[in-house]
CSV table of C-alpha atoms and ligand atoms in Angstrom, one decimal:
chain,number,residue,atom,x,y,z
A,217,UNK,CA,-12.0,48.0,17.1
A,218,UNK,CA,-8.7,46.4,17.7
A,219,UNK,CA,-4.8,46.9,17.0
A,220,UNK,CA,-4.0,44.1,14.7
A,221,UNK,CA,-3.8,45.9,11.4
A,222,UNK,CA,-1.3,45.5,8.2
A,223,UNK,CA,1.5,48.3,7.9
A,224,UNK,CA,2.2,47.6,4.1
A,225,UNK,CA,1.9,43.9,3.8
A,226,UNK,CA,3.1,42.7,7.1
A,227,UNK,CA,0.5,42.2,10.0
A,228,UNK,CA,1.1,44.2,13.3
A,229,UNK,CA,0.5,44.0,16.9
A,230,UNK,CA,0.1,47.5,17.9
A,231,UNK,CA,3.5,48.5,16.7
A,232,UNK,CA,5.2,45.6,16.5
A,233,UNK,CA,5.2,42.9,13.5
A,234,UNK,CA,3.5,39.9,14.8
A,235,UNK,CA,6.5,37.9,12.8
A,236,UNK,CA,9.1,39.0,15.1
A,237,UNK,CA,7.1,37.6,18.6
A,238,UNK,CA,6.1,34.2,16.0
A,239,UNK,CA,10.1,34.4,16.0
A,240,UNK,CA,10.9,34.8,19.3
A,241,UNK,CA,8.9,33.5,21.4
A,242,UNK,CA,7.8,30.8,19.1
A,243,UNK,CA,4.3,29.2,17.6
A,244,UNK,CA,1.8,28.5,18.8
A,245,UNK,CA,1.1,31.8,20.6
A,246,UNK,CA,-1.3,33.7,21.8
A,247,UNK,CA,-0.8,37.6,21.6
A,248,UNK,CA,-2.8,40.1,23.3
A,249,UNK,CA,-3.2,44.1,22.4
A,250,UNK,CA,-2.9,45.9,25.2
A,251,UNK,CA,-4.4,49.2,24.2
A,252,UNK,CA,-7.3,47.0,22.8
A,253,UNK,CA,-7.9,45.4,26.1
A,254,UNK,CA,-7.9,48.7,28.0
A,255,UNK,CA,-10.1,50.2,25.2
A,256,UNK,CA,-13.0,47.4,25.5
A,257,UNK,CA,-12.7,47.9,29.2
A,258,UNK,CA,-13.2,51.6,29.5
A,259,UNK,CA,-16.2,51.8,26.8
A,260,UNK,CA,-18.1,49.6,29.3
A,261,UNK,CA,-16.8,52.1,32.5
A,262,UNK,CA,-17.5,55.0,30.2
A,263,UNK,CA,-20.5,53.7,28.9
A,264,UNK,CA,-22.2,53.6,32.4
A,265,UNK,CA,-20.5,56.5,33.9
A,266,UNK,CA,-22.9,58.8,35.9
A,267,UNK,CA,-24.6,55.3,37.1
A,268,UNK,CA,-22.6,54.0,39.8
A,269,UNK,CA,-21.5,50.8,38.6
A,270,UNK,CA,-18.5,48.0,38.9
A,271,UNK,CA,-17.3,46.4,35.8
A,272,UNK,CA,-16.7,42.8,37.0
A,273,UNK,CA,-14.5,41.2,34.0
A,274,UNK,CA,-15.7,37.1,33.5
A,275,UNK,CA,-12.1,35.6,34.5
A,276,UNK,CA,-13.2,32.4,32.4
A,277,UNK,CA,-13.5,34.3,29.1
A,278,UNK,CA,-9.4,34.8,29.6
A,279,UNK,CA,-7.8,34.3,33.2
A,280,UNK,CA,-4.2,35.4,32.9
A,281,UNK,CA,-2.8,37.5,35.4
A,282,UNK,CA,-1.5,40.2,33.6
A,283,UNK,CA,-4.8,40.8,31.7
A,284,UNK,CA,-6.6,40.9,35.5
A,285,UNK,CA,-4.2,43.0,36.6
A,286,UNK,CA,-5.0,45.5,34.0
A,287,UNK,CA,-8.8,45.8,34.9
A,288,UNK,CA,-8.0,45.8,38.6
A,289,UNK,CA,-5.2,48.7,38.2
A,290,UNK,CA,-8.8,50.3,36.4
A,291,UNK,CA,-11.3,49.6,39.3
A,292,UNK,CA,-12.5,47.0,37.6
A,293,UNK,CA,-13.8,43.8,39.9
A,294,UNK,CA,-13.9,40.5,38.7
A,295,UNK,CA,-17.0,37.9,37.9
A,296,UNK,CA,-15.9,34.3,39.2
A,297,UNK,CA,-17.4,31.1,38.6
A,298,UNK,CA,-14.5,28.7,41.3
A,299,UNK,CA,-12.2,28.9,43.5
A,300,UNK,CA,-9.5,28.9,41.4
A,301,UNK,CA,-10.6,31.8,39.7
A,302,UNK,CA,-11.0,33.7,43.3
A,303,UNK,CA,-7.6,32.7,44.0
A,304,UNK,CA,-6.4,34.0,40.2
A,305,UNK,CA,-8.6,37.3,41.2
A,306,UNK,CA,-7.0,37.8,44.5
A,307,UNK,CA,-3.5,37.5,43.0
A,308,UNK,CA,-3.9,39.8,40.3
A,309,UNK,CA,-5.0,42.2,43.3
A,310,UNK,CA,-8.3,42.1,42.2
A,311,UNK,CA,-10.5,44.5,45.1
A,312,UNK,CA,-12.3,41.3,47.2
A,313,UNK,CA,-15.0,43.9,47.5
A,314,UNK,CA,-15.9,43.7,43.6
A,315,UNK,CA,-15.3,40.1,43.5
A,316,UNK,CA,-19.0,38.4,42.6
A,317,UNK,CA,-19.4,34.4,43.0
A,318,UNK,CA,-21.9,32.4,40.1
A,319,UNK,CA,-22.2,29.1,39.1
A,320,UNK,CA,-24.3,26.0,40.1
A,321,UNK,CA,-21.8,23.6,41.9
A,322,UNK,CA,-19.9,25.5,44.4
A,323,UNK,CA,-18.3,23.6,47.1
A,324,UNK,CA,-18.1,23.9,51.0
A,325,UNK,CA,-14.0,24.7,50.3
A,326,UNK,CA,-14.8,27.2,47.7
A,327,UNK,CA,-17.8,28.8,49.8
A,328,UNK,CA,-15.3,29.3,52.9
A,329,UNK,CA,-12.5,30.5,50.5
A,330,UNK,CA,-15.2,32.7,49.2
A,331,UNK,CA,-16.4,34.0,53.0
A,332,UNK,CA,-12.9,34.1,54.3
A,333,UNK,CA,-11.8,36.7,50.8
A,334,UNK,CA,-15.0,38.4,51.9
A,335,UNK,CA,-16.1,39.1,48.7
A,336,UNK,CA,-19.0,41.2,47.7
A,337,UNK,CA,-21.5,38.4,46.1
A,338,UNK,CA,-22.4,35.3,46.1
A,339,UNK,CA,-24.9,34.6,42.8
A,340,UNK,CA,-26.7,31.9,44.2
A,341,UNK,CA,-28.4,29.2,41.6
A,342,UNK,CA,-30.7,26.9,44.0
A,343,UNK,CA,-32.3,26.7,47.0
A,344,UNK,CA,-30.4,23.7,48.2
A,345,UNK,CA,-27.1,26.1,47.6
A,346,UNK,CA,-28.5,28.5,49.5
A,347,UNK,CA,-29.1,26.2,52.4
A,348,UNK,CA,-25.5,25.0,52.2
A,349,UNK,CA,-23.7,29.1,52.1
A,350,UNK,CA,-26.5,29.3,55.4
A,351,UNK,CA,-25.3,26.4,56.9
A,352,UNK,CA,-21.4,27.3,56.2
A,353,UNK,CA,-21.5,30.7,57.3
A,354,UNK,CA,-23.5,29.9,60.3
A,355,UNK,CA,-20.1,27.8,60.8
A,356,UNK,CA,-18.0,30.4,60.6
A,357,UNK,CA,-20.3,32.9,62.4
A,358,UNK,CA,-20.6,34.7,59.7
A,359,UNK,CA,-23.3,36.4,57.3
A,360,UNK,CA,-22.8,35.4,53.5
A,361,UNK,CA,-24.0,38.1,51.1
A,362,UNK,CA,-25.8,36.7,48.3
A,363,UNK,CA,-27.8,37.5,45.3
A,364,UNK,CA,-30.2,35.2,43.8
A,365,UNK,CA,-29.4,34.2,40.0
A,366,UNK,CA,-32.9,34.9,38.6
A,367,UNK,CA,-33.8,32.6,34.7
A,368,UNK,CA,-35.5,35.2,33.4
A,369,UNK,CA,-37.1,32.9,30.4
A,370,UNK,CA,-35.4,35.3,27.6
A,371,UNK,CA,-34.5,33.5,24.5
A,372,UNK,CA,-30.7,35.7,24.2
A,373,UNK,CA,-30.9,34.5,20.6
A,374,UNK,CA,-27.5,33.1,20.3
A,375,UNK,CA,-26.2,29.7,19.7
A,376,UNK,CA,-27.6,26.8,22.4
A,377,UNK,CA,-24.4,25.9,24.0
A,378,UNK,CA,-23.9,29.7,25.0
A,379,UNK,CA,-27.7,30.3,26.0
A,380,UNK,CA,-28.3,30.5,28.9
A,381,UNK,CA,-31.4,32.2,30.3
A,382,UNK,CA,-34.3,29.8,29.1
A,383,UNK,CA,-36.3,27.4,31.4
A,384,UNK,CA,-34.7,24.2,30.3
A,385,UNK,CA,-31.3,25.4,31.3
A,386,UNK,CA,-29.4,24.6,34.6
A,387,UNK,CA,-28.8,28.1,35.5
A,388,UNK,CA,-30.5,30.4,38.3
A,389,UNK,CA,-33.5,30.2,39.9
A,390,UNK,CA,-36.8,30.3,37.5
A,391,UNK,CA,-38.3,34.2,37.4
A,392,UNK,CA,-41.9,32.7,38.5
A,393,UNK,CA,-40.2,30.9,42.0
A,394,UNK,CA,-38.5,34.1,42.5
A,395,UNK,CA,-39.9,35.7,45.4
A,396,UNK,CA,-40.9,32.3,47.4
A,397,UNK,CA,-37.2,32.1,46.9
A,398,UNK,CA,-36.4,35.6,48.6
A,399,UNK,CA,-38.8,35.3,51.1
A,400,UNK,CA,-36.8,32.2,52.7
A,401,UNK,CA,-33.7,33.8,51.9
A,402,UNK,CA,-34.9,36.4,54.1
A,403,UNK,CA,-35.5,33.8,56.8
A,404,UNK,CA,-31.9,32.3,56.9
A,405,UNK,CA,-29.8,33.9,60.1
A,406,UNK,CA,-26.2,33.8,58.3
A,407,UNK,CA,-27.9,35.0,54.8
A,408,UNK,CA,-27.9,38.9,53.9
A,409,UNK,CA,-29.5,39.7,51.1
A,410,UNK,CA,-28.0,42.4,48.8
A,411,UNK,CA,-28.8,41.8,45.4
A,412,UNK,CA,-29.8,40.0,42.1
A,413,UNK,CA,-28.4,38.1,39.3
A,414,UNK,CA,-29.5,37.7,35.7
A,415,UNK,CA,-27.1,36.3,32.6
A,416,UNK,CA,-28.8,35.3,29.6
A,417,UNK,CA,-26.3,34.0,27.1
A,418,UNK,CA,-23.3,35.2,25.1
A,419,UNK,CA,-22.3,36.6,21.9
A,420,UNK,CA,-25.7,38.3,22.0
A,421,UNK,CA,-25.5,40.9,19.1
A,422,UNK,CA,-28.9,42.5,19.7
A,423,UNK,CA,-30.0,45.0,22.6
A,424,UNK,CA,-33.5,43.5,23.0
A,425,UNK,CA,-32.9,40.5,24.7
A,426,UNK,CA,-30.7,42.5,27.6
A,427,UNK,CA,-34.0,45.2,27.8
A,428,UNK,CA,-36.2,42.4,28.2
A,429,UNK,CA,-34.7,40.8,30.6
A,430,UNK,CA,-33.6,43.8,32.8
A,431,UNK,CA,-37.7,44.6,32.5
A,432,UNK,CA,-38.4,41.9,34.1
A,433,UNK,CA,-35.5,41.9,36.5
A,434,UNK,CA,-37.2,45.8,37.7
A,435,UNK,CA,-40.9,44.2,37.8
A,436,UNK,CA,-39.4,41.6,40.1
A,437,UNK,CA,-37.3,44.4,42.0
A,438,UNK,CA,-40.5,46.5,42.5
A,439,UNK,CA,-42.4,43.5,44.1
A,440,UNK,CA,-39.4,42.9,46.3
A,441,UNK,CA,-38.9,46.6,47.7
A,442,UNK,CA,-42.8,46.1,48.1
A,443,UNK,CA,-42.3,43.8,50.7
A,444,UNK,CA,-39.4,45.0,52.3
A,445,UNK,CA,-36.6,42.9,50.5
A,446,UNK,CA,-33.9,45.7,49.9
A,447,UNK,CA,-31.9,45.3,46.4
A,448,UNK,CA,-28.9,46.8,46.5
A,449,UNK,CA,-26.7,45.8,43.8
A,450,UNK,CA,-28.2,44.6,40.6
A,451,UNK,CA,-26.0,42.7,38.7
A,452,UNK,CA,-26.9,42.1,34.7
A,453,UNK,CA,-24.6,39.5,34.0
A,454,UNK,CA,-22.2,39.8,30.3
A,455,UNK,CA,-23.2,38.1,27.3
A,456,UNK,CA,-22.6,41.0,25.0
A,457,UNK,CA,-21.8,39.8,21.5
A,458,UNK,CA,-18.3,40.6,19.2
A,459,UNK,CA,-17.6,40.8,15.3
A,460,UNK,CA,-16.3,37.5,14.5
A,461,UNK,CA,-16.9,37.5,11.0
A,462,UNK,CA,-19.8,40.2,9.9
A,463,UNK,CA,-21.8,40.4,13.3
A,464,UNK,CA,-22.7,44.0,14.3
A,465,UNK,CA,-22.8,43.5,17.8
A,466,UNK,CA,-24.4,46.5,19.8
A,467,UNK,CA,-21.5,48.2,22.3
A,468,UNK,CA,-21.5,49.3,25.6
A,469,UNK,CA,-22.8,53.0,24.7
A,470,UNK,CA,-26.1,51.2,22.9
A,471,UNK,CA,-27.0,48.9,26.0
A,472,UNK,CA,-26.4,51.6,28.4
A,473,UNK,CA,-28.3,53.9,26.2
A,474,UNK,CA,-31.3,51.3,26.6
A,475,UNK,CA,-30.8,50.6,29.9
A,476,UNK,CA,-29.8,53.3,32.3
A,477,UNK,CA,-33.1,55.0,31.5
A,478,UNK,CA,-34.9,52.4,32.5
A,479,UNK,CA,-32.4,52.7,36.1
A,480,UNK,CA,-33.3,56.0,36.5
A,481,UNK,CA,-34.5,57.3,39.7
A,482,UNK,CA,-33.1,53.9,41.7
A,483,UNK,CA,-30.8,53.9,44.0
A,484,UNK,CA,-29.1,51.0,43.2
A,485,UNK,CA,-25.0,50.0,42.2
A,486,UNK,CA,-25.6,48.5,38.7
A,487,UNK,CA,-22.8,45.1,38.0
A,488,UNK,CA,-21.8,44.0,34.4
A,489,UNK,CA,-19.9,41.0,34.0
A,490,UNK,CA,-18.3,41.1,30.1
A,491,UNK,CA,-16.1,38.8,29.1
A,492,UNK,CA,-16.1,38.2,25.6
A,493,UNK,CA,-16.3,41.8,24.7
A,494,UNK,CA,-13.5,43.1,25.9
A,495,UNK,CA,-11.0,40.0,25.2
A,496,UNK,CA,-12.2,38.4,22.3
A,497,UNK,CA,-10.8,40.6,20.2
A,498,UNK,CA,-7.8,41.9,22.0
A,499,UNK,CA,-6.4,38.5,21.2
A,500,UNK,CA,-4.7,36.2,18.5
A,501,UNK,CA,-3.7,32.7,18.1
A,502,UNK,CA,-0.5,32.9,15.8
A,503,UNK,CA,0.4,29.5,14.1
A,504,UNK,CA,2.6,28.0,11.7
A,505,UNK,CA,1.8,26.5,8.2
A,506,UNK,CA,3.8,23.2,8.7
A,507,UNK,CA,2.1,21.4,5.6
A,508,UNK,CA,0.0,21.8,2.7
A,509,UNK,CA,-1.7,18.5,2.3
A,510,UNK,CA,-3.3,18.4,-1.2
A,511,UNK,CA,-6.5,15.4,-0.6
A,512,UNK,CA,-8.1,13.9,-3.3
A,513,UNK,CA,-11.3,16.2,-2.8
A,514,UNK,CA,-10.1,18.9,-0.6
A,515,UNK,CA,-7.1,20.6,0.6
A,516,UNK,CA,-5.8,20.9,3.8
A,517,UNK,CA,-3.6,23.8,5.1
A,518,UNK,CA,-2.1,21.5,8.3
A,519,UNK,CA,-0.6,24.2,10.8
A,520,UNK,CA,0.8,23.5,14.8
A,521,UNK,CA,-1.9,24.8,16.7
A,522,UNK,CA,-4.5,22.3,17.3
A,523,UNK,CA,-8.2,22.4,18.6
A,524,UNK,CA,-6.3,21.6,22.4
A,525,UNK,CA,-5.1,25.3,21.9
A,526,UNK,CA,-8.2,26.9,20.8
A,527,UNK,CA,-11.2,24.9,20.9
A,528,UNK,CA,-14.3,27.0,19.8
A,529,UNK,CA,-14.0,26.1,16.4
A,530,UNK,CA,-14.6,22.5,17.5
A,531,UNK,CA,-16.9,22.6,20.1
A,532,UNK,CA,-19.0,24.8,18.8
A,533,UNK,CA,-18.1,25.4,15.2
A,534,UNK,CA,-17.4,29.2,15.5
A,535,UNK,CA,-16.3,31.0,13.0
A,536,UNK,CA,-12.2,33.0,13.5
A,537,UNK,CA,-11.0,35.0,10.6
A,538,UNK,CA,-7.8,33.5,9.3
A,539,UNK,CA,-5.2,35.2,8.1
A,540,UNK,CA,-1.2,35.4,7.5
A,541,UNK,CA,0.9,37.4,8.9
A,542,UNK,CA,2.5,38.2,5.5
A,543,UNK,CA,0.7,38.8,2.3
A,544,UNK,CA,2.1,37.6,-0.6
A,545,UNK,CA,0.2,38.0,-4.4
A,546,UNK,CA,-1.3,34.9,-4.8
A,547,UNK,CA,-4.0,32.9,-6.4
A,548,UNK,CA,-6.3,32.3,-3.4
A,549,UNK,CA,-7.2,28.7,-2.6
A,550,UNK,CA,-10.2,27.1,-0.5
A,551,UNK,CA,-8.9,24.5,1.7
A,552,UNK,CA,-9.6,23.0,5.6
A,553,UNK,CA,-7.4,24.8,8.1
A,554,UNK,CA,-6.7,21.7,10.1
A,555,UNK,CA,-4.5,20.9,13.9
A,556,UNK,CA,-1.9,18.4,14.2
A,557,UNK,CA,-4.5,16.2,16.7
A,558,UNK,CA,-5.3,13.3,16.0
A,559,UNK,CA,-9.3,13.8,15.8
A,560,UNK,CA,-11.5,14.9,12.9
A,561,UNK,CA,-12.7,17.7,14.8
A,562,UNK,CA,-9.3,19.3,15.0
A,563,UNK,CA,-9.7,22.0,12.8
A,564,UNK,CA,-10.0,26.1,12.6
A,565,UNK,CA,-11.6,26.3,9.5
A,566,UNK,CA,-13.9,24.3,6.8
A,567,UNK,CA,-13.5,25.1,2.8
A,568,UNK,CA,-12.0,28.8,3.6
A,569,UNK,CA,-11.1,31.0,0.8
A,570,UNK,CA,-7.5,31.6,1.7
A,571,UNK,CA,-5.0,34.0,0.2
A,572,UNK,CA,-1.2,33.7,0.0
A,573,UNK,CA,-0.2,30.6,2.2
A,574,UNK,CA,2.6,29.6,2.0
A,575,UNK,CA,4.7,26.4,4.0
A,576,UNK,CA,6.7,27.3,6.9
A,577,UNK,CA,4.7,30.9,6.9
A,578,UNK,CA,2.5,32.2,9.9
A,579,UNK,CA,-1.2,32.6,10.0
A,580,UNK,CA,-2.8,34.3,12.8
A,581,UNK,CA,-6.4,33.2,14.2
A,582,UNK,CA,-8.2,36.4,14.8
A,583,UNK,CA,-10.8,37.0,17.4
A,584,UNK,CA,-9.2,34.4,20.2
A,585,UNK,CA,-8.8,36.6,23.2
A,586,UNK,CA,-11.8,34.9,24.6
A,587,UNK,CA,-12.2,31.5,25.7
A,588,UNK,CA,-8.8,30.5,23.9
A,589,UNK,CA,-6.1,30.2,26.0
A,590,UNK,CA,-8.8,29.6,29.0
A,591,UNK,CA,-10.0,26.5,27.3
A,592,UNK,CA,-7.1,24.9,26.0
A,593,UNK,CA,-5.9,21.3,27.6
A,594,UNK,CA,-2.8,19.3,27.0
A,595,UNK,CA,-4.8,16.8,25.2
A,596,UNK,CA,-2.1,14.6,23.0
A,597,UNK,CA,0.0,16.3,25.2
A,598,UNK,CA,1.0,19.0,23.6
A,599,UNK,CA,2.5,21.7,26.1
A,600,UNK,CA,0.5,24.6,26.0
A,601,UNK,CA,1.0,28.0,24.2
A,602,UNK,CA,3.2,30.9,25.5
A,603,UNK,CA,0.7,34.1,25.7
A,604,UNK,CA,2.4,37.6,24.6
A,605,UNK,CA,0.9,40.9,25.6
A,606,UNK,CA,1.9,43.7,23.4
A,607,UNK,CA,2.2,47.4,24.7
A,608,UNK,CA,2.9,49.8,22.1
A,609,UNK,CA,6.1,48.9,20.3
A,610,UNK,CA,7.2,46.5,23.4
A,611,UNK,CA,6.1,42.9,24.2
A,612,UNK,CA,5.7,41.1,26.9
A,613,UNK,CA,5.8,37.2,27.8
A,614,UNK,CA,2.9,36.8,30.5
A,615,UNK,CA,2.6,33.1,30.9
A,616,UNK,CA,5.5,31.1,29.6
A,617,UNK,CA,5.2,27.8,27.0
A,618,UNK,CA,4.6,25.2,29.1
A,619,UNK,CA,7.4,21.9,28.8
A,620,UNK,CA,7.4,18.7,28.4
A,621,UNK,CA,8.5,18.2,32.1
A,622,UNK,CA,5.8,20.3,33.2
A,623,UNK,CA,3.6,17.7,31.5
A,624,UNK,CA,4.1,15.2,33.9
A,625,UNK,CA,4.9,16.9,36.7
A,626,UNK,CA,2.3,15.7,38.6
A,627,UNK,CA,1.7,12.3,38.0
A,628,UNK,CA,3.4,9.5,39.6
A,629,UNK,CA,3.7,5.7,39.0
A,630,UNK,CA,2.8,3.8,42.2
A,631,UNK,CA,6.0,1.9,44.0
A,632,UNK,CA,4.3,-1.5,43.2
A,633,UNK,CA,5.6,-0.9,39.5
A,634,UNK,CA,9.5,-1.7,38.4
B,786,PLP,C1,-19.8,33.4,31.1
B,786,PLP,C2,-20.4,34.3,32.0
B,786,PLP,C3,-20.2,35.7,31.8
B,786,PLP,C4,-19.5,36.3,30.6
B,786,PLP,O1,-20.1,36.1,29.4
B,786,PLP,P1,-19.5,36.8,28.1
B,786,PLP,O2,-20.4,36.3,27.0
B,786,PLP,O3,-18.1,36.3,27.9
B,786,PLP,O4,-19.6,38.3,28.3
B,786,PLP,C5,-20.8,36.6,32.7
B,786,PLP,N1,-21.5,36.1,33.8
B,786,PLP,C6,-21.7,34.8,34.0
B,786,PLP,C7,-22.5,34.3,35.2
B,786,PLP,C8,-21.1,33.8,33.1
B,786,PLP,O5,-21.3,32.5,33.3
């Protein structure tokens, strides 16, 4: 469920036509619903109330500060994968105490940043990462809290660049290895152990690959209590999936539905780290038609948002609904929504049935909340896009278009040159 519905025949944020911010504040633009945003978070809190729990939003899936700032004002912790996204946490006033640290290449900087913040996790992916958080904390004569990021060899079922939890993939620590692994965890002086980490995948739309994998997560948590290895907080990742096109993704209520029984009776603080599922669909891409290009086999809807703004569609050929912001009675056409970028893998959408476009009119990319704005680059530099949050029938700039003299801001040519 979102707020981006047509009143009559013009498309509205909430309560506000999306024309009017196209108008303002300019294309392209990403706008954000802020009753949708707090809605996706709260069915997760909701979902696992009674359990205690920490929602732990995954800043990559959209890391503006206004959008952190909602979960935090909501309890809500945060799951970080750099230091820059600690940093973007902290500032948002993100609690460090439901801050939680994954991802295989962290660095000394970013594991004393991390132990300075003291933040409630690290998810650890190696042994030889392990070592080094040991080693650094020992430094600061500290003790580093970690978790151990366990592969849990479930196939999530989802496209391979977003898959996560299988053998062959760089991620966590293999289910098998597991307890050698917390046994010399145990062993390390500046190491406490708290908890453990699983993340399959995303854009999972079933239930059964996150009750699998929590099974064997409890199997391994059984065999660990057995030998005196406490588990404290167990942290099941995100991955859940969203309706793109005609998905039926299970919600919140379903997976808590499957899982909390299987919780019940131990005494642990359950973590969920969503990302996609509570921005990807709080969020729009609006663009402008700038040319209809008629080819000699296809036809091309050319519009000024290019795959440098939102690159899913590229990188992974995902699938966004596309749609304008006005509807006009029209003969529909098929066509290639295409960027301005000078690649052939610039484009939003291949042979699409469209309705009612029209040069110089907006379109609005649906579904972009997640890993849009957080992916975008300044590749042929192009500035990037201003991001709007709506709120009812008032909007709100929260990052502001970036310029061409913030393009080259920092970059210097070396004295040598005339
Ligand atoms: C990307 C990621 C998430 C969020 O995934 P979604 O599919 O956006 O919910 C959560 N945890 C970790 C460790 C991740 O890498």
């Amino acid at each position: 469920m979102h707020f981006f519905k047509y009143k009559g025949n013009e498309l509205f944020a909430e309560d506000v036509p999306v024309r009017k911010l196209a108008e303002k504040y300019g294309t392209p633009l990403y706008v954000y619903s802020h009753a949708t945003l707090l809605r996706h978070f709260k069915a997760y809190d909701d979902a696992f109330d009674g359990y205690p729990h920490i929602i732990c939003f995954a800043v990559k899936a959209n890391s503006n500060l206004a959008i952190l700032r909602l979960f935090a004002e909501n309890n809500g912790g945060a799951d970080i994968v750099s230091g820059g996204e600690l940093f973007r946490a902290l500032k948002a006033g993100v609690s460090p105490k439901r801050i939680v640290y994954a991802g295989v290449g962290k660095t000394d900087d970013e594991i004393r940043f991390a132990l300075r913040s003291k933040i409630l996790m690290f998810n650890v992916e190696s042994e030889a990462e392990l070592q080094r958080i040991n080693e650094v904390a020992g430094k600061m004569k500290t003790k580093a809290p970690v978790a151990l990021r366990i592969n849990p060899d479930i196939d999530p079922q989802t496209h391979p660049y977003i898959s996560t939890g299988l053998k062959k993939h760089k991620f966590g620590i293999p289910i098998e290895d597991a307890i050698e692994y917390y046994r010399a965890a145990n062993r390390l002086k500046n190491i406490s152990i708290v908890g453990i980490h699983k993340h399959i995948g995303s854009q999972i739309t079933k239930v059964s690959p996150f009750v699998d994998a929590l099974k064997r997560i409890l199997f391994l948590i059984d065999e660990l209590n057995a030998q005196g290895v406490n588990i404290k907080y167990l942290d099941m990742g995100g991955g859940l999936g969203i309706p793109y096109k005609d998905e039926e993704p299970p919600v919140p209520k379903d997976l808590a539905k499957n899982i909390l029984p299987l919780l019940n009776g131990r005494k642990m603080t359950l973590i969920m780290e969503p990302g996609r599922s509570i921005v990807g669909n709080a969020g729009i891409l609006v663009t402008k038609t700038l040319y209809l290009k008629q080819g000699h086999e296809k036809e091309f809807i050319i519009v000024d948002a290019g795959m440098n703004d939102l690159m899913r569609p590229s990188l992974y050929g995902a699938y966004h609904g596309i749609i304008p912001l006005k509807r006009y009675r029209r003969a529909n056409t098929f066509a290639d929504v295409v960027g301005p970028i000078c690649e052939s893998g610039d484009f939003f959408a291949k042979e699409r049935e469209m309705t009612g476009v029209r040069q110089g009119e907006y379109l609005a990319v649906m579904s972009a909340g997640a890993y849009g704005f957080s992916m975008s680059s300044n590749y042929n530099s192009r500035p990037r896009p201003a991001e709007v949050m709506v709120k009812g029938r008032k909007h709100f700039l929260i990052r502001e278009r970036e310029t061409y003299k913030t393009l080259t801001d920092n970059e210097k040519i070396p004295g040598f040159m005339k």
